[in-house]
Coordinates of C-alpha atoms and ligand atoms in Angstrom, one line a residue:
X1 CA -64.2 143.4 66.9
X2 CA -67.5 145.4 67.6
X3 CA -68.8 143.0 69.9
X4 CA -65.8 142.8 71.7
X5 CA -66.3 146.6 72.0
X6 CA -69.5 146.9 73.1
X7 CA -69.5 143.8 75.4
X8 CA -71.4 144.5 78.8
X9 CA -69.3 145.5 81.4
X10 CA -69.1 144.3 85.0
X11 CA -71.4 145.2 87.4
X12 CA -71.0 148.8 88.4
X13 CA -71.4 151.0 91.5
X14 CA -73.0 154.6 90.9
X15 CA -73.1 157.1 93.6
X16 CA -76.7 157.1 96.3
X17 CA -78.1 160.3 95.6
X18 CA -77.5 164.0 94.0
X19 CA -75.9 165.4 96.9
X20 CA -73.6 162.9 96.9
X21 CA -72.9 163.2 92.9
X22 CA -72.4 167.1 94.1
X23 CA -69.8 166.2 97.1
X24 CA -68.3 163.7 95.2
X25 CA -67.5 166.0 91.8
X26 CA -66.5 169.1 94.0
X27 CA -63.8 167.2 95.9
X28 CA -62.6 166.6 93.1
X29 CA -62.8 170.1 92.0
X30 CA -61.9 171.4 95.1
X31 CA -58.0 170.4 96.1
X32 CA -54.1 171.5 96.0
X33 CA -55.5 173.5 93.3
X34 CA -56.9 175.8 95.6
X35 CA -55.4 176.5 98.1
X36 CA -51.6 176.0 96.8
X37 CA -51.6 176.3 93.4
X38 CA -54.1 179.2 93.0
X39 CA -52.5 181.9 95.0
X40 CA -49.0 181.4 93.7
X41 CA -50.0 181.5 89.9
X42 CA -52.4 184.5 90.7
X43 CA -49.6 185.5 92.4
X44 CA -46.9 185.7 89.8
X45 CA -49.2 186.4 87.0
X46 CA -50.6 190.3 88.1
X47 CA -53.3 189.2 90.6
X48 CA -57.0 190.4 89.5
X49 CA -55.9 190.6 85.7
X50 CA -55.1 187.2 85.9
X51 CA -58.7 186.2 87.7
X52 CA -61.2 188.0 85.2
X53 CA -59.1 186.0 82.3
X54 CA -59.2 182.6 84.6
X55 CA -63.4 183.6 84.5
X56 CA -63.4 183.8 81.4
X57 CA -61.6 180.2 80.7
X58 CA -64.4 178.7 83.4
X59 CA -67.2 180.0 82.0
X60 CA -66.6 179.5 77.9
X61 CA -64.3 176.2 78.8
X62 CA -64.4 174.7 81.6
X63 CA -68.0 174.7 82.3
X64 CA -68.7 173.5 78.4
X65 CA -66.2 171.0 78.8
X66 CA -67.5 169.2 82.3
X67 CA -71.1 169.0 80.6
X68 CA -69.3 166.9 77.8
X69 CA -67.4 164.8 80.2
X70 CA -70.0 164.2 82.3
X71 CA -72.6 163.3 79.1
X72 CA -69.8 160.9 77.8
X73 CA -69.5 159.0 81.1
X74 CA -73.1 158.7 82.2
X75 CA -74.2 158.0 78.8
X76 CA -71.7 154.7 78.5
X77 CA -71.4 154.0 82.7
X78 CA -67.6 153.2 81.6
X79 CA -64.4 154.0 82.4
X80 CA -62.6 156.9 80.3
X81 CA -61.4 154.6 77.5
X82 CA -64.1 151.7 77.4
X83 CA -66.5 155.0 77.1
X84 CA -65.1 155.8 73.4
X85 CA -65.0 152.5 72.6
X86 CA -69.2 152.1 73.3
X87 CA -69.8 155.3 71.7
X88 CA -67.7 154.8 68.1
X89 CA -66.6 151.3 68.5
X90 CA -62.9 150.8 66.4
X91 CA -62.3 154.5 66.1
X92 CA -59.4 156.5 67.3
X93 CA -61.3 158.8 69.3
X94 CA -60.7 156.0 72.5
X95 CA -57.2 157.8 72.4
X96 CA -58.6 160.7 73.7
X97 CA -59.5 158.5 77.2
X98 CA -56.0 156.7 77.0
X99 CA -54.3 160.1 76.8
X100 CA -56.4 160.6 80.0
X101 CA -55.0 157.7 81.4
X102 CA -51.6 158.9 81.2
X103 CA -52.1 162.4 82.6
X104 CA -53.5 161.5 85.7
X105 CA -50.1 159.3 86.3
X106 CA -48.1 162.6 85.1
X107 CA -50.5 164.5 87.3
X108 CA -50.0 162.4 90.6
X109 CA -46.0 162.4 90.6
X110 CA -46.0 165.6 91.2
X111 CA -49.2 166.2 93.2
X112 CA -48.5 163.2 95.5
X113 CA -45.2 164.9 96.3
X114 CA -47.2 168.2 97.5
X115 CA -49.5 166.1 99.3
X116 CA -46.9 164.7 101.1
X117 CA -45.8 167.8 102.4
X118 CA -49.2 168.8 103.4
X119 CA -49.2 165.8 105.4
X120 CA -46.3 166.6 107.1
X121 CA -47.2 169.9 108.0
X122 CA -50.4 168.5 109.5
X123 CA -48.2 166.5 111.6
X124 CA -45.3 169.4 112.4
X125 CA -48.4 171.5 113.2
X126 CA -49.9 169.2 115.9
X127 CA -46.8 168.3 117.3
X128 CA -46.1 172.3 117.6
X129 CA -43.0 172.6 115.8
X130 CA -44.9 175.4 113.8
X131 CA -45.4 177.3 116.8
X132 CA -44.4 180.9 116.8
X133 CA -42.2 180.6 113.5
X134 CA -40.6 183.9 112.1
X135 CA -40.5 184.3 108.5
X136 CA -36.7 182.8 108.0
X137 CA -37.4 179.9 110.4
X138 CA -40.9 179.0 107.7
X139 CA -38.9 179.0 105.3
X140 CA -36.3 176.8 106.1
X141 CA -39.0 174.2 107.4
X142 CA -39.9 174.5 104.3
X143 CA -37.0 173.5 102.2
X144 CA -36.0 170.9 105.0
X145 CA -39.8 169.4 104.1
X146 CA -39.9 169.7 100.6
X147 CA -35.8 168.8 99.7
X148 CA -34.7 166.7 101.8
X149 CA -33.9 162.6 100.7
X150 CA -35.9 160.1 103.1
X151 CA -38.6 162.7 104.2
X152 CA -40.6 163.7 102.0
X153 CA -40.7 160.4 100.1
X154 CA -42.2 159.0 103.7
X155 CA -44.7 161.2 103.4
X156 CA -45.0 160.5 100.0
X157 CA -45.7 156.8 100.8
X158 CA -48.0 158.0 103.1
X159 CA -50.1 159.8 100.7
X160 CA -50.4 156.6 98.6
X161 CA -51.4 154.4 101.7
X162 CA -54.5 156.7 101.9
X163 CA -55.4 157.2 98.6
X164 CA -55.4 153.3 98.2
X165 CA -57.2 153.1 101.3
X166 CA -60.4 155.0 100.2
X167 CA -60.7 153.8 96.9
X168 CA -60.4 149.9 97.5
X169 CA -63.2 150.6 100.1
X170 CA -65.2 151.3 96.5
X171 CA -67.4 154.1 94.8
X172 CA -70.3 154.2 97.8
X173 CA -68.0 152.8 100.6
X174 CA -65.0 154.8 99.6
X175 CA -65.4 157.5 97.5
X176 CA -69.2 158.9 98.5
X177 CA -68.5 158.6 102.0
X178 CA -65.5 160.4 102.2
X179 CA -66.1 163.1 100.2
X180 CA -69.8 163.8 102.2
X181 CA -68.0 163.7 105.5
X182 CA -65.3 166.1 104.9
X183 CA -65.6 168.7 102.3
X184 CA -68.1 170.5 104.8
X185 CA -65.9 170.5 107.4
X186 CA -63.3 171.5 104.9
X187 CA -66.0 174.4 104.5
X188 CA -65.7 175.4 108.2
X189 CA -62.4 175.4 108.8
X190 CA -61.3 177.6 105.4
X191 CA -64.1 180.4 106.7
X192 CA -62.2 180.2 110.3
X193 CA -59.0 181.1 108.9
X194 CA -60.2 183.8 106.3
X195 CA -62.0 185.6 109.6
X196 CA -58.3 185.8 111.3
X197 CA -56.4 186.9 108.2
X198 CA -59.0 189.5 107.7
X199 CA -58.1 191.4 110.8
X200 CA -54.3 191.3 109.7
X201 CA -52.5 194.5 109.2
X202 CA -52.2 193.6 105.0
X203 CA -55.2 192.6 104.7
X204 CA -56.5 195.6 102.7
X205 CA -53.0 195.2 100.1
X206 CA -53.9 191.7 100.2
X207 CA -56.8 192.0 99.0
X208 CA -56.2 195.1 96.6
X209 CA -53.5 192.7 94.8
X210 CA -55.7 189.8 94.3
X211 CA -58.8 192.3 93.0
X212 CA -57.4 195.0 91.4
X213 CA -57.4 194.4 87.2
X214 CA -53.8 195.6 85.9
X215 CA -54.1 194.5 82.2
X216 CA -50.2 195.4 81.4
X217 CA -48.5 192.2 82.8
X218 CA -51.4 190.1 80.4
X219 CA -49.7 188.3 77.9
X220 CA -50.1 184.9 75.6
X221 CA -48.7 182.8 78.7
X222 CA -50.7 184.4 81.3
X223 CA -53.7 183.4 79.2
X224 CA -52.2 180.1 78.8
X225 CA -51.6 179.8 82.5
X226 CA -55.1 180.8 83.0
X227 CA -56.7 178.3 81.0
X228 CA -54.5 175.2 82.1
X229 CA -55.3 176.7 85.6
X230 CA -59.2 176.5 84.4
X231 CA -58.6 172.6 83.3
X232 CA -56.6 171.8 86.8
X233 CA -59.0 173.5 88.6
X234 CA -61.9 171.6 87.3
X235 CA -60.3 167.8 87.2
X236 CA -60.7 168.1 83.1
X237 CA -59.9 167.3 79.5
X238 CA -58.2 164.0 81.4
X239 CA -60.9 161.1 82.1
X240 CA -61.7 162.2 85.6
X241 CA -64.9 163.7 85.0
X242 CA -65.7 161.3 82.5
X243 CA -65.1 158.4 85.4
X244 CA -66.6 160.2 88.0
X245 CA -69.6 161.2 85.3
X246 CA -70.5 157.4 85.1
X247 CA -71.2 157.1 88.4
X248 CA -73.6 159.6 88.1
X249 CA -77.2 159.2 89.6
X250 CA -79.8 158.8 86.4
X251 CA -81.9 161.9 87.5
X252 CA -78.6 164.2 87.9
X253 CA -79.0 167.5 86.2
X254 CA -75.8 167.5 84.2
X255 CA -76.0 171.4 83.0
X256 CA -76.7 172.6 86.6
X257 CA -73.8 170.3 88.2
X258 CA -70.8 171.8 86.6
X259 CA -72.1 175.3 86.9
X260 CA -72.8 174.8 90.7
X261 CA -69.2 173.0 90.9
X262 CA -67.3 175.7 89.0
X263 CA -69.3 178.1 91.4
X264 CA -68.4 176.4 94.7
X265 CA -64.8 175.4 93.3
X266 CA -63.9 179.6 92.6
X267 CA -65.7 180.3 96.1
X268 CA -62.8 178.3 97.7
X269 CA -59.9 179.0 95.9
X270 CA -60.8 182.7 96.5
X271 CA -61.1 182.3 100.3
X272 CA -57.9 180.5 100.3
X273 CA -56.7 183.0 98.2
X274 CA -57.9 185.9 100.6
X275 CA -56.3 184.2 104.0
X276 CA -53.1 183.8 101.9
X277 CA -52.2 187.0 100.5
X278 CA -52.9 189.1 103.9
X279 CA -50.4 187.6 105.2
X280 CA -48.3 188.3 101.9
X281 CA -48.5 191.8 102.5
X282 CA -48.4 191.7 106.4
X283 CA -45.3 189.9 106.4
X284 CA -43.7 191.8 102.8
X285 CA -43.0 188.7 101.3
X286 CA -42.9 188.4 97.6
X287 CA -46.7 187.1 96.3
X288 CA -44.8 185.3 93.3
X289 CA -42.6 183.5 95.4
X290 CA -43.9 180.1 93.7
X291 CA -44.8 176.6 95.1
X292 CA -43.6 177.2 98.6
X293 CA -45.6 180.4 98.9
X294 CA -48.4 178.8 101.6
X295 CA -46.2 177.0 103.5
X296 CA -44.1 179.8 104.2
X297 CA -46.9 182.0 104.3
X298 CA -50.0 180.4 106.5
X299 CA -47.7 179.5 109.5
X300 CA -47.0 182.8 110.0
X301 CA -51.0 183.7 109.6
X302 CA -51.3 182.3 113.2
X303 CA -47.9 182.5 114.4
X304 CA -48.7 185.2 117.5
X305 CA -51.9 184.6 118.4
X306 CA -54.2 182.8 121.4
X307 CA -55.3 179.7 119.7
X308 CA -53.1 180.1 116.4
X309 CA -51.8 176.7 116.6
X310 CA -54.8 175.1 117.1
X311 CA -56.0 176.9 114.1
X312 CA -52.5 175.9 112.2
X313 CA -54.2 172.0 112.4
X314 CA -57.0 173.1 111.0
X315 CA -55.7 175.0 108.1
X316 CA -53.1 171.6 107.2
X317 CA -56.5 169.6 108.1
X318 CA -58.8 171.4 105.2
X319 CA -55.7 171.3 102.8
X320 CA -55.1 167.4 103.5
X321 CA -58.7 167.0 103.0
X322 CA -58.8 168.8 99.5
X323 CA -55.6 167.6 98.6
X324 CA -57.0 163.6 99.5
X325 CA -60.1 163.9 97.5
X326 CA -58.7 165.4 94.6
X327 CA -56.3 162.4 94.5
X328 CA -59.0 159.8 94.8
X329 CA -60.7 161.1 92.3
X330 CA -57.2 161.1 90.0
X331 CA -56.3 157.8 91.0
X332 CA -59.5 156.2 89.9
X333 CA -59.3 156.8 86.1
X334 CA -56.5 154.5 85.9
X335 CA -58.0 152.5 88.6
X336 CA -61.6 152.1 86.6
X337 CA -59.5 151.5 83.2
X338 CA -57.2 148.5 84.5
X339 CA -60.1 147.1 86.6
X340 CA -62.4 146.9 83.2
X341 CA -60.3 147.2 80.2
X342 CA -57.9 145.0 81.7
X343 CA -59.8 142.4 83.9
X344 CA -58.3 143.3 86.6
X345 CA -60.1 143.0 90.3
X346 CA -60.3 146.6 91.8
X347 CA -57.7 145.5 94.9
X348 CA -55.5 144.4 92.4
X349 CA -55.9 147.3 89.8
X350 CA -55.6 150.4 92.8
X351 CA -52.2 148.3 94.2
X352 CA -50.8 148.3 90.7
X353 CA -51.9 152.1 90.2
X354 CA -50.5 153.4 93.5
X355 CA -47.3 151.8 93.4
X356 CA -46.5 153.2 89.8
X357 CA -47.5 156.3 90.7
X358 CA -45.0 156.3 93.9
X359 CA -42.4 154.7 91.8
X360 CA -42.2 157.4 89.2
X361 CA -43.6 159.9 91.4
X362 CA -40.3 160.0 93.5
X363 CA -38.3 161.5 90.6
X364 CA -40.8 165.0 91.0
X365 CA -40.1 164.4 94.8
X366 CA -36.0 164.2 94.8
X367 CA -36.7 166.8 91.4
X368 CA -36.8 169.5 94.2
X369 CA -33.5 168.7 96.3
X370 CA -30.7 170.4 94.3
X371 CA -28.1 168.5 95.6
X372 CA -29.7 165.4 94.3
X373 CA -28.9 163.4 90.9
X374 CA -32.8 163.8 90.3
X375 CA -32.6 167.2 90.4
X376 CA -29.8 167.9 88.3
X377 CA -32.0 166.7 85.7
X378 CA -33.8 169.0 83.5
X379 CA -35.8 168.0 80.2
X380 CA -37.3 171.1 78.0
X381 CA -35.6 173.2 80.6
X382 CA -37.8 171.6 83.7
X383 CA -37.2 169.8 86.1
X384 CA -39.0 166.7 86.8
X385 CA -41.6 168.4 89.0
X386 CA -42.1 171.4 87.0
X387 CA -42.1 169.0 83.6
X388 CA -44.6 166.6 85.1
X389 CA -47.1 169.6 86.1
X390 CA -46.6 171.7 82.6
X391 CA -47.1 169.1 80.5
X392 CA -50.6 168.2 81.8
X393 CA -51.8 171.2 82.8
X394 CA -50.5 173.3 79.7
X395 CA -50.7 170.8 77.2
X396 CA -52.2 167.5 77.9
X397 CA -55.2 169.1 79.8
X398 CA -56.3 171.5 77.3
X399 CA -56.0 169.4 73.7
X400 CA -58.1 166.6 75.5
X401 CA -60.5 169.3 76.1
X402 CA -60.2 170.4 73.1
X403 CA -60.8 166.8 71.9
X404 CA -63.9 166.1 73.9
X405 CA -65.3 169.5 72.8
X406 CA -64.8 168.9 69.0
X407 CA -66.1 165.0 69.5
X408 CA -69.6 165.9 71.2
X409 CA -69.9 169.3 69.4
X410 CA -69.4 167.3 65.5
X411 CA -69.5 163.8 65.8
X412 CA -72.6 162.9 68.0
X413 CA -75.5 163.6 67.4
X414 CA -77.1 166.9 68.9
X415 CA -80.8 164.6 69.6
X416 CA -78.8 162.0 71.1
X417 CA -76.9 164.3 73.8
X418 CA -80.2 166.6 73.9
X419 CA -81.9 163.8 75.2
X420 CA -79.2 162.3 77.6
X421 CA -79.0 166.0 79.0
X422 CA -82.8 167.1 79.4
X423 CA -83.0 162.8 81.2
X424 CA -85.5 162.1 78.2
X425 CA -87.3 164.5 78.3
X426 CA -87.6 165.2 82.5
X427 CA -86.0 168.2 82.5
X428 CA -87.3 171.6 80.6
X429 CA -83.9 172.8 79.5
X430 CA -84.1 173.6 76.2
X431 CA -83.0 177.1 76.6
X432 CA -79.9 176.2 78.7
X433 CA -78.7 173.3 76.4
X434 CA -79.1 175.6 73.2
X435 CA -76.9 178.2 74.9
X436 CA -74.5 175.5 76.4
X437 CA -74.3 173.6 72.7
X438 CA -73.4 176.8 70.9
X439 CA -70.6 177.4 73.3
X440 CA -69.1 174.3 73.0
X441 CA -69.7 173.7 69.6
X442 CA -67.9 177.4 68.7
X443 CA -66.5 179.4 71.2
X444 CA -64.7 176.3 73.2
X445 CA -63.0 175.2 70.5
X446 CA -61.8 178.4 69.0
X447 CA -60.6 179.9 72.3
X448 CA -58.8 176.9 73.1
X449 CA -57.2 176.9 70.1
X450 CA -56.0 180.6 70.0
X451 CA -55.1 180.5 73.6
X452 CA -53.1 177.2 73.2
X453 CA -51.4 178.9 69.7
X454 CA -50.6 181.9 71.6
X455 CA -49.0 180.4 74.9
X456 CA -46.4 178.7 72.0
X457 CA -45.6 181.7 70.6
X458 CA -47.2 180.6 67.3
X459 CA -49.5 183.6 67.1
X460 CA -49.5 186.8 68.8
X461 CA -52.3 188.0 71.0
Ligands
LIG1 N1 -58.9 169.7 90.6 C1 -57.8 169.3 91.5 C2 -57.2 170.5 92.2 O1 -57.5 171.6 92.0 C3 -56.7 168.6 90.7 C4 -57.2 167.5 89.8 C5 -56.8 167.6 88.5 C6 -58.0 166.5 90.3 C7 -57.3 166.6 87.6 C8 -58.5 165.5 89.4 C9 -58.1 165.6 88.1 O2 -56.4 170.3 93.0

């Protein structure tokens, strides 16, 4: 059996050089997350209350967390099961990367659906039929995109085409060159739009609401929300940055990575958070109206002005982009798993991936149309969509963090991931890994498990 375990595995691709190790991790980072998923739970969970706790999770987490991911992938170069498997061969601990496996399927039904509406709105916005929209008119675009039957499962499809597109092109042809090529203009265009919703009439409450610390509304779920936000945020506790980690250049500093990722990663979602709610407050509409909060919103941002739709494009462009490159980097946990735990080619293992994921993925997509079957359906009291997204970010997301914390933090050995994070010796970080160890080894660990007790009502904060 251990031989079979630790048999060599194909030959692999790893990424050219750091930048593209950067670029390649924040794309992943950086996605629907952002720009849609930010705002709205900021939104309905008391604004600048919420983002000192979500800080908080990032910085004694989600930070401690990616260092272990990362450590675990480059250490084995293997995909997020084969990677337990070389570390403690016949243990149970491989579960933790098969559990990974399985969220980023639950994770792309319902993401794919979003991305399919950013697509379309891409396409509504260069074809103008954004142009000059009133509040009710957005709106009802909106429900048109996201409920309808044949539409937004196009788009869906469309999304998939993509996706499948990029990664059978490979880790260098694919992955790297995507990523290099569009999260800076991804950079440009989000500081465009943030300079015209600064000069709206809400832009001060907008602002106010998203930095002002109102600790009443904090409760257990908001904590909750805040931490599964953390792990969404930051592609973790689900294989991805154990995948990506593998392709990791041999000189990459893997304490400064994360912390410049987590860095760059809250700079975006607070830009898109700050073109957003202006327009919230300019507009009066309601900053906890949910998942259709910036497609109702941002069409309105440039609604009256010289220029507006052009910058319409560009604001569906950027989210496209992050929304694309977050799924890439999704895809190819289960991608990397079939193509080396299960011999398949890596054609062969992204088609089976993709059409899975569209399969199933259509249930979160016809989840939204009320008049549906689909959405009729409600397990736990969710919907598909809403099921698909609280089970991985709230529960699935967190214990494999939780996992991977307690596995490098007690059962490897500190030398062994000393080493493998100062690159033998190359690197003088012995300060840095001492205070990174002790955080993941105790505080991680324990404030994942009060946070997760709490959000289940089991204890009260
Ligand atoms: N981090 C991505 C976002 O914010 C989502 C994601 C989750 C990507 C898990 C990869 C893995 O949109």
């Amino acid at each position: 059996m251990a031989e079979l375990n630790t048999k060599p595995t194909k030959k692999r691709e790893i990424f050219s050089t750091g930048l593209a190790v950067f670029f390649a991790t924040l794309g992943s980072a950086v996605g629907l997350g952002n720009i849609w998923k930010f705002p709205y739970v900021v939104g309905s969970n008391g604004g600048g209350a919420f983002l000192l706790i979500y800080f908080i999770c990032v910085i004694f987490v989600g930070i401690p967390v990616m260092v272990c991911e990362l450590y675990i992938g480059r250490k084995t170069r293997n995909n997020a099961v084969g990677t337990f498997k070389k570390l403690k061969p016949g243990s149970a601990w491989k579960g933790i990367g098969g559990m990974g496996v399985v969220t980023a399927f639950l994770i792309m039904f319902f993401y794919s659906d979003v991305s399919g509406w950013v697509y379309s709105y891409v396409f509504k916005s260069i074809t103008g039929q954004l142009n000059g929209v009133t509040p009710d008119i957005a709106k009802a675009v909106f429900e048109k995109t996201s409920s309808g039957l044949t539409l937004p499962i196009l788009w869906q499809g469309i999304v998939f085409i993509v996706v499948a597109a990029i990664l059978i092109a490979g880790v260098k042809n694919g992955i790297e060159r995507i990523t290099k090529t569009l999260l800076p203009i991804l950079f440009i265009l989000i500081i465009i739009c943030n300079i015209r919703a600064f000069t709206l009439s809400g832009a001060g409450d907008g602002l106010k609401f998203l930095y002002s610390v109102d600790f009443t509304k904090v409760n257990g779920g908001v904590i909750l929300a805040a931490l599964g936000l953390a792990f969404f945020k930051l592609s973790l506790g689900m294989g991805t940055m154990i995948t990506y980690g593998s392709y990791f250049t041999e000189d990459n500093n893997l304490l400064h990575t994360p912390l410049k990722v987590a860095l760059s990663d809250i700079a975006v979602s607070l830009l898109a958070g700050m073109a957003i709610f202006p327009v919230v407050f300019t507009f009066k509409m309601e900053p906890s109206s949910g998942p259709g909060l910036l497609f109702t919103t941002i069409p309105l941002v440039f609604s009256k002005l010289p220029l507006g739709n052009l910058l319409l494009v560009f604001f569906f462009i950027l989210t496209a982009i992050a929304a694309t490159t977050a799924m890439i980097s999704l895809v190819e946990v289960p991608v990397a798993y079939f193509s080396e735990e299960k011999g398949m080619k890596r054609t062969n293992a992204v088609i089976f991936t993709v059409i899975i994921m569209f399969v199933i993925g259509t249930l979160a997509t016809l989840s939204v149309n009320p008049s549906s079957f689909v959405g009729n359906i409600q397990i736990l009291g969710y919907g598909f969509f809403d099921l698909f997204d609280k089970v991985s970010s709230n529960i699935l997301m967190p214990i494999g963090g939780l996992l991977t914390a307690i596995f490098i933090g007690y059962f490897i050995r500190k030398d062994d991931l000393k080493n493998e994070l100062m690159n033998n010796g190359t690197l003088s970080n012995t300060v840095k890994f001492d205070l990174f160890y002790f955080i993941m080894r105790y505080i991680s660990p324990i404030l994942l498990i009060i946070v997760f007790l709490s959000g289940l009502g089991i204890i009260k904060l």
